[in-house]
Amino acid sequence: MSEEKPKKDGQDKWEPRIIAFLCNWCSYAGADLAGMSRFGYPAPIRVIKVPCSGRVDPLFVLRSFEQGADMVLVSGCHPGDCHYTSGNYHARRKLLAFRELLTFLGIDPRRFKISWVSAAEGGKWSSLVAEVTEEARALGPYKEFPRSVSEGVSDEG
Amino acid sequence: MIKLTINGNEAEAAEGQTILDVARELSIEIPTLCHHKAIPPTGACRICVVEITAGARPGLVPACAYPAQDGLEIQTDSERVRESRRMTLQLLEARCPEAKVIQEMAAEYGALDLPLERKDEKCIMCGLCVRVCKEIIGPAATCFAGRGPEREISTPYKLLSEVCIGCGACAFVCPTEAIDPAEFCSIALEKIPNEFNCGLDSRTPVYIPFPQAVPNKPVIDRENCIHFRTGGCGACKTVCPADAIDYDMEDKVVEEEVGAIVVATGYQLMDPAVYEEYGYGKYPDVVTSMEFERMVSASGPTGGGLHRPSNGELPKTIVFLQCIGSRQETDGKPYCSKICCMYTAKHTILYKHKVHDGQAFVFYMDVRSGGKNYEDFVRRVVKEKVATYLRGRVSKVFPRGGKLMVRGADTLGGGQVEIAADMVVLAPAVVPSSGVQELAQKLRIGYDQHDFLLEAHPKLRPVETNTAGVFLAGACHSPMDIPESVAQASAAASKALGLVTHERLTREPTIAVVDELTCNGCFECENVCAYKAIERKEILDKDGVVTAVLAHVNEGLCQGCGACGVTCRSKSLEVEGFRDLQLFSAISAISR
Ligand SMILES: Cc1cc2nc3c(=O)[nH]c(=O)nc-3n(C[C@H](O)[C@H](O)[C@H](O)COP(=O)(O)OP(=O)(O)OC[C@H]3O[C@@H](n4cnc5c(N)ncnc54)[C@H](O)[C@@H]3O)c2cc1C
Ligand code: SF4
Ligand code: FES
Ligand code: FES
C-alpha cells in the first residue's frame, strides 16, 4: 500500500511519522506538562492515549507500521509507579519479548521504542521526542514493511 | 440471701462471701496484710479484725476469713477494733521497722510507741508468699524455715531452688515488699517489658495493653503466663468477679464482608542505634523522643517524674537532637519527618515544667513549623528562653565524668560547641509501621520507595487509593501530626460513607467487559488483573447444570487498565472506550 503515503511535512522536506502510545496517568500527563511548561518538541510525533502501557497490544504496533509509521513508541509510568500497580511490568515483559520477535517478522527493531516518562517529566518527554525523531530521521522512510505481516493485521478488527 | 449490717448499713451477701468481701462492696475500708483475693484466707495477721456486736458470739474476728452470716451486726472501726489493731501493729512495727506499709499503718493507729528494741526486718511472716507458691502457682519453692524467733521465709534447706520457675508471684503478693526472689531463685527472673512504655517499666502477663485501649480489656500474654507455661496458677480466673477468664479461648480468624476499608496503620520511629555517634543503646541517658514522651507523661512508667535513667537524678542539662535519620540522603531517609520540630519544642516546655532551673538545648537543621499557630509556638520557646536553639549537627556524644558530652557545630554562632549534658533526647525519623508492605500487597494498594502508602492523586484524591473502596488516614500515608491525621481520617470516613450509603455505586464507565460468546474460561486474565476484579461465573443450562465457567468482571473493582484484554487469547475482554476496534481506528486516523 504505502508507496505514495504523504510523508511530506508541508514543504518538500521529508519528516518521519512517529506513532506514540502513552499511558493516561504518567506519560500522557508528562506530555501534557511539557506543553504547559512550554517545552518544545518536534512535531512528527502523533499520540494515542491508552489507559495504561499494559493496554498496548503488540498488534497495535504492527498495525501502526502497516499504516505507515516510521517509528512506534510506547511510553508508560516508571516501573513501580504504574497507576494500576503492575500494568507496566506486563508491558515491559511483553513488549521486550515482542521486540525480539520483530527481527523474526522482518521488521527493523530499531524502529520500535519503549520508554518510561512520569507525569512530572515534561522535560524528559520533550528531549525523548527530540531524540526519537532524530533517530527516525536518520533511519529514513520505512518502506520495507513485510507484506506477509501486512496481510495479518490489515483486516480491521 | 444473707442479710447483715456493717457499721449500721444493711447489706446482702452471697453464700461463701466473707465479711471483708461484703464490706469492700460497700466501700467500707478494712486494712489487710495477709489477705490476697486469689488465695484462700488464713487469718494470720489479724490486722483485719472487726467486732461482732450481735447475731453470733460477740467478739473480734478476722474479716478476711469470717464468713458472712445472716443477722450479723458488725462494727469495723469500734474502740475495741482500733485497740486490737494498734496492738498488732505495735508488735509488727517492732519487728519490721523497715516495711513501709507497716510504718504507715502504725502511724495511723498511733502504734509507734512500743519501748522495744527494733529488729530490722521487712517480713511479717504472714505466709502469703508460701501459700501463693504452693497453692496457686504450684511448685512450693518457698517455705517457712527455722522455729521460734529464727523462723523465716526461705527455700527448703535454704538452697537455691530448683523448682522455682521464676514467676515472681511471691514478690508480687508480699504486702511489705520483703521478698527478692533472686535470693533463692535459680533461674533469672525476667521482667516483661511494657511495650507501651517503650520497655521503660514492666507489666504482668495479664494486662490491659495501654490506658484508653479500645476495648479497654485485659489480654493474656500466653508466652509469659504461668498458666500457659505450667498449667498452674489460674489466679486471674479466681479473682475475676465476672468470670470472664477462659483459658481455652483460641485466636479466631474473623471474616467480614465490607464495602470500604480505611488503612490507618500509622508510623514508628527508626532505630537510632544505627548511628553509633549518638550512643543510643550504649549510654542509658541517651533516649528517643518517644521514651522521653513516656517519661514525662503522668500515666507513664515514672508517673511523670523525669530522672536520668543511669542514676535517677534530675537532669539539669538536657540536649535535644533533631533530624536523626531524617533529611539524610546518604545514610538515612531523604524526607523531612515533619513532626519532630514541633514535638521537640513541646518537649522543651515539658522539660521546664519538670526541671524549673534546668537548661535545655536543641540542635536543629531548620525549624519547620508550618501549620496553624506553629511558628508562634516555636517563637515562644525561643523568646522565653525555654531552650537554646543551636543550628547545626552533632558529631559525637560521649561520656565524661558522669556526664554526656555533646559535641556539635553551631553554624550560626560559629565554631564547635561542647555541652556537658545529663540527658540526650533523639528525634528519629518517622517510618511506616512494620508489615505495611504485606498489608499493601494484600489490599493491592501502592506504596512509595519508603513504604508510605500511595494516594490516588496527590491533589485531587488525597485519601483514596487506586483500589476502589480502600482509603488512607494518618501517618501511614506520610509523616503527619495529630491535627492532620484527624483531618485525613475524617475525610477517609466520609469518603467511605459516601461509597456505602448509596443504593448504587457510581464508577468510571471505562471498565472491562467480557464477551461470553467467545470466552473459553482459560482465566489467564485472572493472573494479570491487579485488582482481583476477574470473577468466575458459572453458566447453567435450563436444568441448572454448570456447562461452563467464564470470566466475569466485578464492576466495582475493575479500574479499566486493560491488561486483561491484551492477555486474552480469544480477545473476549475489552475495556469500554479503549476497545481494539477503537484503537485500530485511531491508528488509521492518525496515520493519515
Ligand atoms: C515523641 C512524639 C511526640 C508527638 N507529639 C505530638 C503532639 O504533641 N501533637 C501532635 O499533633 N502530634 C504529635 N506526634 C505525632 C503523632 O504521634 C502522630 O501524628 C499520630 O500518632 C499519627 O496517628 P495515626 O493514627 O496515623 O498513627 P499511629 O498513632 O501510629 O496509629 C497507628 C495504629 O495502627 C496500629 N497498626 C499498625 N499496623 C497495623 C496492622 N497491620 N493491623 C492493625 N493495626 C495496626 C498501630 O499499632 C497503631 O496503634 C508526636 C509523635 C512523637 C514521635
Ligand atoms: S520536622 Fe524538623 S526535625 Fe523533623 S525531620 Fe523535619 S526538619 Fe528535621
Ligand atoms: S498507568 Fe502508566 S503504565 Fe500503567
Ligand atoms: S488480713 Fe485478715 S488476718 Fe491478715
Short mmCIF file of N, CA and C in Angstrom, two decimals, chain B residues 14 22 25 86-87 92 123 126 139 212 258 268 347 353 445 482 505 516 520 522 547 587:
data_model
loop_
_atom_site.label_atom_id
_atom_site.label_comp_id
_atom_site.label_asym_id
_atom_site.label_seq_id
_atom_site.Cartn_x
_atom_site.Cartn_y
_atom_site.Cartn_z
N ALA B 14 -23.72 -13.03 99.37
CA ALA B 14 -23.95 -14.35 98.78
C ALA B 14 -23.24 -15.39 99.61
N VAL B 22 -17.96 -8.33 101.73
CA VAL B 22 -19.18 -7.52 101.81
C VAL B 22 -18.83 -6.07 102.11
N GLU B 25 -17.55 -4.27 99.11
CA GLU B 25 -18.62 -3.91 98.18
C GLU B 25 -19.31 -2.62 98.64
N ARG B 86 -4.13 -1.71 116.97
CA ARG B 86 -2.97 -0.95 117.46
C ARG B 86 -1.93 -1.88 118.06
N MET B 87 -2.44 -2.85 118.84
CA MET B 87 -1.51 -3.79 119.49
C MET B 87 -0.79 -4.64 118.44
N LEU B 92 4.15 -5.64 115.13
CA LEU B 92 4.69 -5.74 113.77
C LEU B 92 5.74 -4.67 113.52
N CYS B 123 9.83 -8.75 106.67
CA CYS B 123 8.86 -9.84 106.58
C CYS B 123 8.01 -9.91 107.85
N CYS B 126 3.53 -13.46 107.30
CA CYS B 126 2.12 -13.73 107.07
C CYS B 126 1.96 -14.99 106.22
N PRO B 139 4.73 -24.92 92.42
CA PRO B 139 5.99 -25.61 92.70
C PRO B 139 6.33 -25.74 94.19
N GLN B 212 -6.67 3.77 77.86
CA GLN B 212 -7.54 4.17 76.74
C GLN B 212 -7.59 3.15 75.61
N VAL B 258 -17.06 -6.42 53.67
CA VAL B 258 -17.18 -4.98 53.90
C VAL B 258 -17.21 -4.23 52.58
N GLN B 268 6.21 4.31 62.87
CA GLN B 268 7.05 4.04 64.03
C GLN B 268 8.31 4.88 63.84
N HIS B 347 8.55 19.33 73.89
CA HIS B 347 9.34 18.63 74.92
C HIS B 347 10.17 19.60 75.76
N HIS B 353 8.79 22.32 82.80
CA HIS B 353 7.79 22.08 83.85
C HIS B 353 8.33 21.15 84.92
N ILE B 445 -2.81 -2.10 47.12
CA ILE B 445 -2.63 -0.66 47.01
C ILE B 445 -1.14 -0.39 46.91
N ILE B 482 -1.07 15.06 64.69
CA ILE B 482 -2.42 14.62 65.02
C ILE B 482 -3.50 15.43 64.27
N LEU B 505 -23.67 2.17 43.11
CA LEU B 505 -22.28 2.60 43.10
C LEU B 505 -22.02 3.37 41.81
N GLU B 516 -19.13 -13.13 26.44
CA GLU B 516 -19.34 -14.51 26.91
C GLU B 516 -19.44 -15.50 25.76
N ASN B 520 -13.45 -18.62 26.67
CA ASN B 520 -13.45 -20.07 26.87
C ASN B 520 -12.97 -20.45 28.26
N CYS B 522 -10.23 -19.67 30.14
CA CYS B 522 -8.84 -20.07 30.45
C CYS B 522 -8.33 -19.34 31.70
N THR B 547 -22.52 -25.62 32.80
CA THR B 547 -21.99 -26.04 31.50
C THR B 547 -20.66 -25.38 31.19
N ILE B 587 -5.49 4.46 15.16
CA ILE B 587 -4.20 4.33 14.47
C ILE B 587 -4.36 4.73 12.99
#
